Short mmCIF file of C-alpha atoms in Angstrom, two decimals:
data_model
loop_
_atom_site.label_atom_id
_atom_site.label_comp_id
_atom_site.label_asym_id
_atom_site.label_seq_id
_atom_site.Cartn_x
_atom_site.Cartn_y
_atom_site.Cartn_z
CA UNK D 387 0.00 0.00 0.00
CA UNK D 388 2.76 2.22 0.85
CA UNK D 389 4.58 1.99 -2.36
CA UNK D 390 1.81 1.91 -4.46
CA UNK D 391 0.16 5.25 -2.63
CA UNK D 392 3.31 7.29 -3.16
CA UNK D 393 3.65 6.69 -6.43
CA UNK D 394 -0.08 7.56 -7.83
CA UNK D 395 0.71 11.07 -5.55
CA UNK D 396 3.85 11.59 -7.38
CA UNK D 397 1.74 11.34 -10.88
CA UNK D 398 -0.81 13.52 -9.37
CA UNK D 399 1.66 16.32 -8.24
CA UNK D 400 3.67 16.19 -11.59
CA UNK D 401 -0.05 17.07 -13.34
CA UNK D 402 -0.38 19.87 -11.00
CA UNK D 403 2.15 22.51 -11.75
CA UNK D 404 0.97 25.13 -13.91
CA UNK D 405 4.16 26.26 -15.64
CA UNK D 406 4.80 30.08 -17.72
CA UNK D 407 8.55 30.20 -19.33
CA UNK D 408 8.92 33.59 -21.05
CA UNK D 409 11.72 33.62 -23.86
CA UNK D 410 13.76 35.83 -22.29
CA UNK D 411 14.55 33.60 -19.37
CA UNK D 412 16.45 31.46 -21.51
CA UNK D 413 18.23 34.04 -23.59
CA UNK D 414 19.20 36.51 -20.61
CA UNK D 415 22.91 37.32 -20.41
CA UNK D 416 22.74 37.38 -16.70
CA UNK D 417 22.51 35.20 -14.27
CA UNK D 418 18.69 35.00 -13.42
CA UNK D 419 17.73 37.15 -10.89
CA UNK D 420 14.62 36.79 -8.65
CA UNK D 421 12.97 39.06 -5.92
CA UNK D 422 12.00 37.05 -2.85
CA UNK D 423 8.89 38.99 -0.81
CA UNK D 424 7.83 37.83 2.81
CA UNK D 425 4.76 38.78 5.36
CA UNK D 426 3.50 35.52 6.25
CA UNK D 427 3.10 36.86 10.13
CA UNK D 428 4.53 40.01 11.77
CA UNK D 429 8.27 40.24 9.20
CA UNK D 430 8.01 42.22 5.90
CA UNK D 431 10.94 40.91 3.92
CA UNK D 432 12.47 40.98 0.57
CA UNK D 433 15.64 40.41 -1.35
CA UNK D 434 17.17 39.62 -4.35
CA UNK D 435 18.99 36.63 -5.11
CA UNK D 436 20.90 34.81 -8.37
CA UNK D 437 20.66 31.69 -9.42
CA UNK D 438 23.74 30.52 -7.21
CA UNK D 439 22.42 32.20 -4.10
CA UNK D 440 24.14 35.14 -4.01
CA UNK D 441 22.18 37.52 -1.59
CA UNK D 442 23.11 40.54 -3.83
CA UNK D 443 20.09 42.76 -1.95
CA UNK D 444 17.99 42.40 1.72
CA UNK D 445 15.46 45.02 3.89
CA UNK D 446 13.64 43.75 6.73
CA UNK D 447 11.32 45.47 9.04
CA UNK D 448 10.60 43.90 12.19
CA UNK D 449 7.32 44.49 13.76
CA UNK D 450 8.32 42.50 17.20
CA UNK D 451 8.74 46.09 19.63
CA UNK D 452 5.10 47.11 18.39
CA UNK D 453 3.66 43.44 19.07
CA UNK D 454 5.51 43.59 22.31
CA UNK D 455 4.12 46.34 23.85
CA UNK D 456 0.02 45.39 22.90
CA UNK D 457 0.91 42.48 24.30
CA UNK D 458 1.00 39.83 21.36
CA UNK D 459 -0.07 39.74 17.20
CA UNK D 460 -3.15 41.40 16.72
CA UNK D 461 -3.79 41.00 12.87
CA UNK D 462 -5.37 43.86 11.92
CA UNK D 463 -1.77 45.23 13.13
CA UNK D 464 0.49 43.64 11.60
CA UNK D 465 -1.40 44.17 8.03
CA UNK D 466 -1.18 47.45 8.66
CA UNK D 467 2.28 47.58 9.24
CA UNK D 468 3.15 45.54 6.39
CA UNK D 469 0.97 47.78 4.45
CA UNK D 470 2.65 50.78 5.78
CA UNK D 471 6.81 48.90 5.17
CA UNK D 472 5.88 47.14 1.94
CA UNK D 473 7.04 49.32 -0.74
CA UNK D 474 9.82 50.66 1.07
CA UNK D 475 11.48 47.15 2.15
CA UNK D 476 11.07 45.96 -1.63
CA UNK D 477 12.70 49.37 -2.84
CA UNK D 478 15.51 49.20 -0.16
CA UNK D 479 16.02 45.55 -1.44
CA UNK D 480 16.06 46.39 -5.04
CA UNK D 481 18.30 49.52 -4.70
CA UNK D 482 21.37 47.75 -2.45
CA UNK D 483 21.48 44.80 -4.82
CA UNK D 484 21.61 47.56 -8.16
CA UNK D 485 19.20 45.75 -9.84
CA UNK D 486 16.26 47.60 -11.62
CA UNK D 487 12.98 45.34 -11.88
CA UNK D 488 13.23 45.07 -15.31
CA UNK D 489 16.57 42.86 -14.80
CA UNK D 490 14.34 40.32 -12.64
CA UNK D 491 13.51 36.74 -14.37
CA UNK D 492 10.80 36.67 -11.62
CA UNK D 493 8.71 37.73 -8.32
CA UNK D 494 8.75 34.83 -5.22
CA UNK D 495 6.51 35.76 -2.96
CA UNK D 496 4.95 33.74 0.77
CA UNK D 497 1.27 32.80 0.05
CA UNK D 498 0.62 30.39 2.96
CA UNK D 499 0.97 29.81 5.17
CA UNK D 500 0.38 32.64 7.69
CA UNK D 501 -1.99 35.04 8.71
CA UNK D 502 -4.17 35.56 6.36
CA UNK D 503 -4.71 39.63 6.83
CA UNK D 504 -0.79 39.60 6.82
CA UNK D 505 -0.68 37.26 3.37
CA UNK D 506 -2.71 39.39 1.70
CA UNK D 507 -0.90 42.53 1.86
CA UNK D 508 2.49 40.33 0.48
CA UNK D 509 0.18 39.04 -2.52
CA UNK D 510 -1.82 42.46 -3.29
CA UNK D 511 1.84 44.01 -3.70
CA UNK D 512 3.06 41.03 -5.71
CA UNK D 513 0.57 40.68 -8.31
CA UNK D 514 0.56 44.85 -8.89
CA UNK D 515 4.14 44.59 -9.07
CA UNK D 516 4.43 41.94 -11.64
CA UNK D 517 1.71 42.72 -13.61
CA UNK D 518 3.31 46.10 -14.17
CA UNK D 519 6.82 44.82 -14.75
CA UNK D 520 5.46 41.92 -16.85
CA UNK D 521 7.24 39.70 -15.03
CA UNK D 522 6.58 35.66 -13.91
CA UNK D 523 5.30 35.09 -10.30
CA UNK D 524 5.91 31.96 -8.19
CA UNK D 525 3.62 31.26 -5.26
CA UNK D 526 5.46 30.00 -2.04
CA UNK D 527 4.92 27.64 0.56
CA UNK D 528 5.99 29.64 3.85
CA UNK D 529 7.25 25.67 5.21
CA UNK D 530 8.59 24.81 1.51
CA UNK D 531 11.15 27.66 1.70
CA UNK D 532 12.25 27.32 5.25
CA UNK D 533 13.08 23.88 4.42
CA UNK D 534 15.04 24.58 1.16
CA UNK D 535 17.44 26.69 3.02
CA UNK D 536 20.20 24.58 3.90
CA UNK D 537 20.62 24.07 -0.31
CA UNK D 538 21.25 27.60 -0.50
CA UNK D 539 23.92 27.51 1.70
CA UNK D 540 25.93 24.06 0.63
CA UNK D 541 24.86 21.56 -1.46
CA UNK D 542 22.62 19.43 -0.08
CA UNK D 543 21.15 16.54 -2.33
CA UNK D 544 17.87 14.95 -1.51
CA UNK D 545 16.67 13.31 -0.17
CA UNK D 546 16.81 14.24 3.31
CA UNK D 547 14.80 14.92 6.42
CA UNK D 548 13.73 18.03 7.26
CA UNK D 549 12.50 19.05 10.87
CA UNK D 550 10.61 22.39 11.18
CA UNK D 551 10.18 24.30 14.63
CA UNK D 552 9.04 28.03 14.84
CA UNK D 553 6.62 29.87 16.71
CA UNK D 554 3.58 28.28 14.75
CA UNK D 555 4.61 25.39 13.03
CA UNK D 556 6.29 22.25 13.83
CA UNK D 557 6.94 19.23 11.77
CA UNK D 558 9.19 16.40 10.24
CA UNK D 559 9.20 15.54 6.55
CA UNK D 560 11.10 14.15 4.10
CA UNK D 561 12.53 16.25 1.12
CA UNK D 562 12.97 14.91 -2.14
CA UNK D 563 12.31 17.70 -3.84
CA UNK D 564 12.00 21.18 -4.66
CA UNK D 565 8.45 20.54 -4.23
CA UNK D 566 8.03 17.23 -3.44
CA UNK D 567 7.41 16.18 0.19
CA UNK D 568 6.16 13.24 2.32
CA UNK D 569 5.28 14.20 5.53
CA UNK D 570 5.85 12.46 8.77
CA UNK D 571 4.45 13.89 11.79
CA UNK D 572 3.73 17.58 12.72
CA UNK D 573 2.00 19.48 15.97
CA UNK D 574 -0.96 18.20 17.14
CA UNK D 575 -1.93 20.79 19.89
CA UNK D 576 0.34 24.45 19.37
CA UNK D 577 4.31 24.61 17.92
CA UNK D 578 6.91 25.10 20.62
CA UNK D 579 7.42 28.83 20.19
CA UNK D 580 3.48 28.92 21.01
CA UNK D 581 4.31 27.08 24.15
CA UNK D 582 7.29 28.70 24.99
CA UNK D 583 5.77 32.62 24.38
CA UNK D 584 2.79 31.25 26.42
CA UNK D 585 5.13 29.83 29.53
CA UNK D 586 7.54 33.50 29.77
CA UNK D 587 4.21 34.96 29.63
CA UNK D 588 3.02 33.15 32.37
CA UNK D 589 6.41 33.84 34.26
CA UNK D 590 5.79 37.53 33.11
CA UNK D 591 9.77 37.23 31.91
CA UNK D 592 8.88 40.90 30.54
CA UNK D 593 9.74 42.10 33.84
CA UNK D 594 12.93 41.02 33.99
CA UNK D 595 15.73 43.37 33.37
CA UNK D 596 17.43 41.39 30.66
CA UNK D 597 14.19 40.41 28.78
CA UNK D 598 12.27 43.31 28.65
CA UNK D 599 13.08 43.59 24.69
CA UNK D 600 12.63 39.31 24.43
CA UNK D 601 10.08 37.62 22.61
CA UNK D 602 9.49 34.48 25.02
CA UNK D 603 11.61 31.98 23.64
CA UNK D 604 14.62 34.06 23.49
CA UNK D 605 13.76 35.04 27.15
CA UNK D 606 13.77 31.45 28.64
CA UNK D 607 16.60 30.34 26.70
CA UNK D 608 18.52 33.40 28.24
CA UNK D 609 17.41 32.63 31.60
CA UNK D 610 17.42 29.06 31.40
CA UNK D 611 21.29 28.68 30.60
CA UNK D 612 21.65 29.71 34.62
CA UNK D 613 19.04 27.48 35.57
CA UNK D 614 19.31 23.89 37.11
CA UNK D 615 18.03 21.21 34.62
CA UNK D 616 17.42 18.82 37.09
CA UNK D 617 14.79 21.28 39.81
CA UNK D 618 11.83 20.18 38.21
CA UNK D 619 11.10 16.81 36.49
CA UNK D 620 8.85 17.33 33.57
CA UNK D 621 7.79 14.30 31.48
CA UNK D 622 8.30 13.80 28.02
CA UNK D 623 5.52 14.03 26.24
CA UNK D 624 4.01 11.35 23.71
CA UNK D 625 6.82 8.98 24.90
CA UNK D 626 5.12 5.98 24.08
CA UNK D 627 3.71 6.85 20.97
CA UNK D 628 5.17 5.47 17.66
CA UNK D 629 4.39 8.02 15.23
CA UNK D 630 6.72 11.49 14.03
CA UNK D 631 4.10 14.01 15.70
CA UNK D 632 4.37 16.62 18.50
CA UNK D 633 2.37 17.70 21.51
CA UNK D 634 3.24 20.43 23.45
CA UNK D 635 -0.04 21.32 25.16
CA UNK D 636 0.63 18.94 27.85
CA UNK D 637 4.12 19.78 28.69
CA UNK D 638 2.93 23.30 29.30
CA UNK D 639 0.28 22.09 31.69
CA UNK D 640 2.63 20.54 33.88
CA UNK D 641 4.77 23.83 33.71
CA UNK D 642 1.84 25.73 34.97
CA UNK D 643 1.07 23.52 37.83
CA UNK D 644 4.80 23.68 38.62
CA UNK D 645 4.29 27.82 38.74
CA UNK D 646 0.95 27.58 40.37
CA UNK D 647 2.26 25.30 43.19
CA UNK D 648 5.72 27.73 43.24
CA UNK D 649 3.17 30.49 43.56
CA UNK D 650 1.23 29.38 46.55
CA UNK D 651 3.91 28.52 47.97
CA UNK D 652 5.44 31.95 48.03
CA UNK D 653 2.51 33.78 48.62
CA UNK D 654 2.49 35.44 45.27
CA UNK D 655 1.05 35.71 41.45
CA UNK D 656 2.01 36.66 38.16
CA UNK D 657 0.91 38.89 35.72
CA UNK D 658 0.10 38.57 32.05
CA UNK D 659 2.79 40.03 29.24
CA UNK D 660 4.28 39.50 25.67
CA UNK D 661 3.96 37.18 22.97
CA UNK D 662 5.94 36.81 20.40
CA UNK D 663 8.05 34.55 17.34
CA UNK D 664 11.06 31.78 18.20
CA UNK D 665 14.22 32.58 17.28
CA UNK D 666 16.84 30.13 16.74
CA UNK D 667 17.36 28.43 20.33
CA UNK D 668 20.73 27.08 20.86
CA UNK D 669 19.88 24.17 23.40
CA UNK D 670 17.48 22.51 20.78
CA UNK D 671 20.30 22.52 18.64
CA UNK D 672 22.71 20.52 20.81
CA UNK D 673 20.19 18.25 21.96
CA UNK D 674 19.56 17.90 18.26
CA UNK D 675 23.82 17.22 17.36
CA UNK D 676 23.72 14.79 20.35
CA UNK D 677 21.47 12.65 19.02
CA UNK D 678 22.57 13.21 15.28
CA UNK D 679 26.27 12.33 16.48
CA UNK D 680 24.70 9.35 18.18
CA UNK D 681 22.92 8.19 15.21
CA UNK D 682 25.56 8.35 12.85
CA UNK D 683 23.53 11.05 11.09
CA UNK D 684 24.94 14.64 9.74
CA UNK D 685 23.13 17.59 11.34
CA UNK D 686 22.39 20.66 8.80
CA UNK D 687 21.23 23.61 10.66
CA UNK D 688 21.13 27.31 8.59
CA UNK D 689 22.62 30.01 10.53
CA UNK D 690 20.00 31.98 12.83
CA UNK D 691 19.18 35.16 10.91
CA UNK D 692 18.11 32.83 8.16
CA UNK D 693 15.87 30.36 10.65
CA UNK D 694 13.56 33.44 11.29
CA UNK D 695 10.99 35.01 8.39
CA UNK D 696 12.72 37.01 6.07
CA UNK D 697 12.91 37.68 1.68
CA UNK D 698 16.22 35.66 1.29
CA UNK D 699 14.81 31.81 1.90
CA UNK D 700 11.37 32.98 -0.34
CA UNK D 701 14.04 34.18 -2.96
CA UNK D 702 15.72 30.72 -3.02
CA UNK D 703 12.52 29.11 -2.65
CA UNK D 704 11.85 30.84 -6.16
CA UNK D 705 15.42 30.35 -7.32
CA UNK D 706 15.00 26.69 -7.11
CA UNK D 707 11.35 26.73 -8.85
CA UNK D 708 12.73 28.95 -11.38
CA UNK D 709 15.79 26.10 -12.35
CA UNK D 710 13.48 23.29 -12.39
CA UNK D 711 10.06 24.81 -14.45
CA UNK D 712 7.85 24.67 -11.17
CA UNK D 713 5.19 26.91 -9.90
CA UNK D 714 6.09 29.28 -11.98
CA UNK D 715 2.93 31.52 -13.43
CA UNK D 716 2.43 34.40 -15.86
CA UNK D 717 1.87 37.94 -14.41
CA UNK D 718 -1.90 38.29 -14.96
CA UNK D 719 -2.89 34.73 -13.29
CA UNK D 720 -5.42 35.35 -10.11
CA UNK D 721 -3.76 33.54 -7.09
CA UNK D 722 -5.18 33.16 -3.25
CA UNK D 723 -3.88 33.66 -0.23
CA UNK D 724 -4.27 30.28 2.31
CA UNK D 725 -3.38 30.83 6.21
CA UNK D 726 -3.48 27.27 5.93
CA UNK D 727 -1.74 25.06 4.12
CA UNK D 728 -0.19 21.10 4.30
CA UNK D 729 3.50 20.73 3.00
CA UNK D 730 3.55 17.93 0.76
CA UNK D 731 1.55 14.38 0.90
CA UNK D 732 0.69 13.20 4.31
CA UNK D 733 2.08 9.77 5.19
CA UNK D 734 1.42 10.20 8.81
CA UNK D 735 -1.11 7.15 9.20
CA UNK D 736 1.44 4.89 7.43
CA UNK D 737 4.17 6.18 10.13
CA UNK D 738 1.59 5.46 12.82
CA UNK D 739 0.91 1.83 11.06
CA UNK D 740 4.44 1.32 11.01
CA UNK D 741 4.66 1.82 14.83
CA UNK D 742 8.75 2.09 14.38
CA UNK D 743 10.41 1.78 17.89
CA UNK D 744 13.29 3.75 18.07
CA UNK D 745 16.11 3.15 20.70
CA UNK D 746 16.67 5.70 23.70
CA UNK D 747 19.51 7.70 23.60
CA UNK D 748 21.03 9.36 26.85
CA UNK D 749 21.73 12.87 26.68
CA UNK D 750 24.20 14.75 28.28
CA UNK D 751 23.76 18.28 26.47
CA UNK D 752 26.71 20.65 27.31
CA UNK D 753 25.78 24.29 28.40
#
């Protein structure tokens, strides 16, 4: 069944790409040059790349002070703030890589997943912009480009596995393709950064000195590298479950007993704060290259200012999709926004089937 299932989906996705090559992308003189455009959430992004992954151009505007002080995303804010940073991130892009628009093969830009008042204001841009440069657009899978990364920065054959953690999302897949992914297990409750903006807001980490300009996972990692690993015994969650998927719901339970019971203890309560995105955390990287060094396996991890939203990895995203004839559509084709939005063919009830026992590995992670 397995087999058999994977290969009818591969026929189906090879029917499914709707495909525009211009002749000038295969007479240009250049290197092909595409402009990468991100707002999936509360980032505006954009850069230009070439075809080897040369970042030859990058703006960002952050929106995380703003979010921090009204106290987490509020949608209608963040489109607004995209709407008010759009042109002038693109522009600052286009002008510190010295290429004019007219130079660009084609326009990459995030279309889901995300927030969809947020997506919108990314796409609306796009599809003026194209339409009046005449040039190709390619749609992008927010997940798709995170996990095409790693390519731009060494070469990286597929297939390999691809593990996903940021403030919303959180999943493992197989790549073995630009756009061609099985995947294994993902969250079934909230993603980590969820649970770990929802635990320093519980903590109200705000108020502390050092975190007062943190989203929550960079304030507990701070904090945490002082701490003793060993005060409270939390359980792992899903530990006897043989699939690839993630809860962190329940882990976050127990931490809130833990405070509650801390709390009454001391005679004393918390208040409410921030939320915010993950940024690259450090410790889930070492517990990651313990068990990758126990495993025999090769961990791959992109350097942090390329783990967080930004134009470059939607750039490469396109880059890739550009070499290979994928996604790639003419400049007056409708397209929709979708806040949300599977990567690739779900084999998670064959991993379940499978039940795969895999052996325990003790972990000593340095600090």
């Amino acid at each position: 069944m397995f087999p058999t299932r994977v290969k009818c989906l591969q026929r189906l996705l090879q029917l499914k790409h709707t495909c525009w090559c211009p002749t000038s992308l295969g007479k240009a003189p250049y290197s092909r040059l595409v402009l990468g455009i991100e707002t999936s959430c509360d980032d505006t992004g954009a850069a230009v790349l070439d075809e080897t992954g040369a970042i030859l151009g990058e703006s960002l505007h952050s929106q995380k002070e703003v979010h921090l002080r009204t106290g987490g995303i509020i949608p209608t804010v963040a489109q607004q703030l995209h709407r008010e940073s759009i042109e002038r991130v693109v522009q600052e892009a286009l002008e510190r890589s010295g290429v004019d628009p007219s130079r660009l093969s084609a326009v990459a830009t995030t279309v889901r997943p995300g927030l969809g008042l947020s997506l919108a204001v990314g796409l609306e841009f796009s599809r003026r912009f194209v339409r009046r440069h005449n040039k190709p657009f390619i749609p992008i899978h927010h997940m798709e480009a995170h996990a095409l990364t790693v390519r731009m920065l060494r070469p990286v054959a597929f297939p390999f596995l691809v593990l996903l953690v940021s403030g919303g999302h959180s999943l493992l897949a197989v790549a073995r393709g630009v756009d061609d992914f099985l995947l294994l297990g993902h969250a079934l409750d909230e993603a980590p950064g969820d649970t770990l903006d929802k635990v320093a807001r519980r903590l109200s980490l705000i108020n502390h000195p050092q975190c007062s300009s943190m989203s929550g996972g960079q304030a507990i990692e701070l904090l945490a590298k002082d701490g003793d690993r060993t005060r409270f015994p939390f359980r792992t969650p899903m530990g006897k479950t043989y699939d690839c998927c993630f809860s962190f719901a329940g882990l976050r339970s127990q931490i809130n007993r833990t405070i509650m019971k801390s709390e009454a203890e001391e005679g004393m309560r918390t208040s409410k704060v921030l939320s915010g995105g993950v940024a690259s955390n450090q410790y889930i990287r070492k517990a990651l290259a313990t068990i990758t060094d126990a495993t025999a396996l090769s961990l791959l991890c992109p350097p942090a200012k390329f783990c967080t939203d930004n134009g470059v990895m939607i750039a490469w995203n396109g880059v890739e999709r550009l070499r290979e004839g994928k996604g790639i559509l003419p400049p007056d084709v409708d397209v929709s926004y979708e806040p949300k939005a599977q990567l690739g063919v779900d084999m998670m009830a064959e991993v379940k089937a499978a039940a795969i026992r895999t052996p325990s590995v003790r972990m000593k992670i340095p600090r």
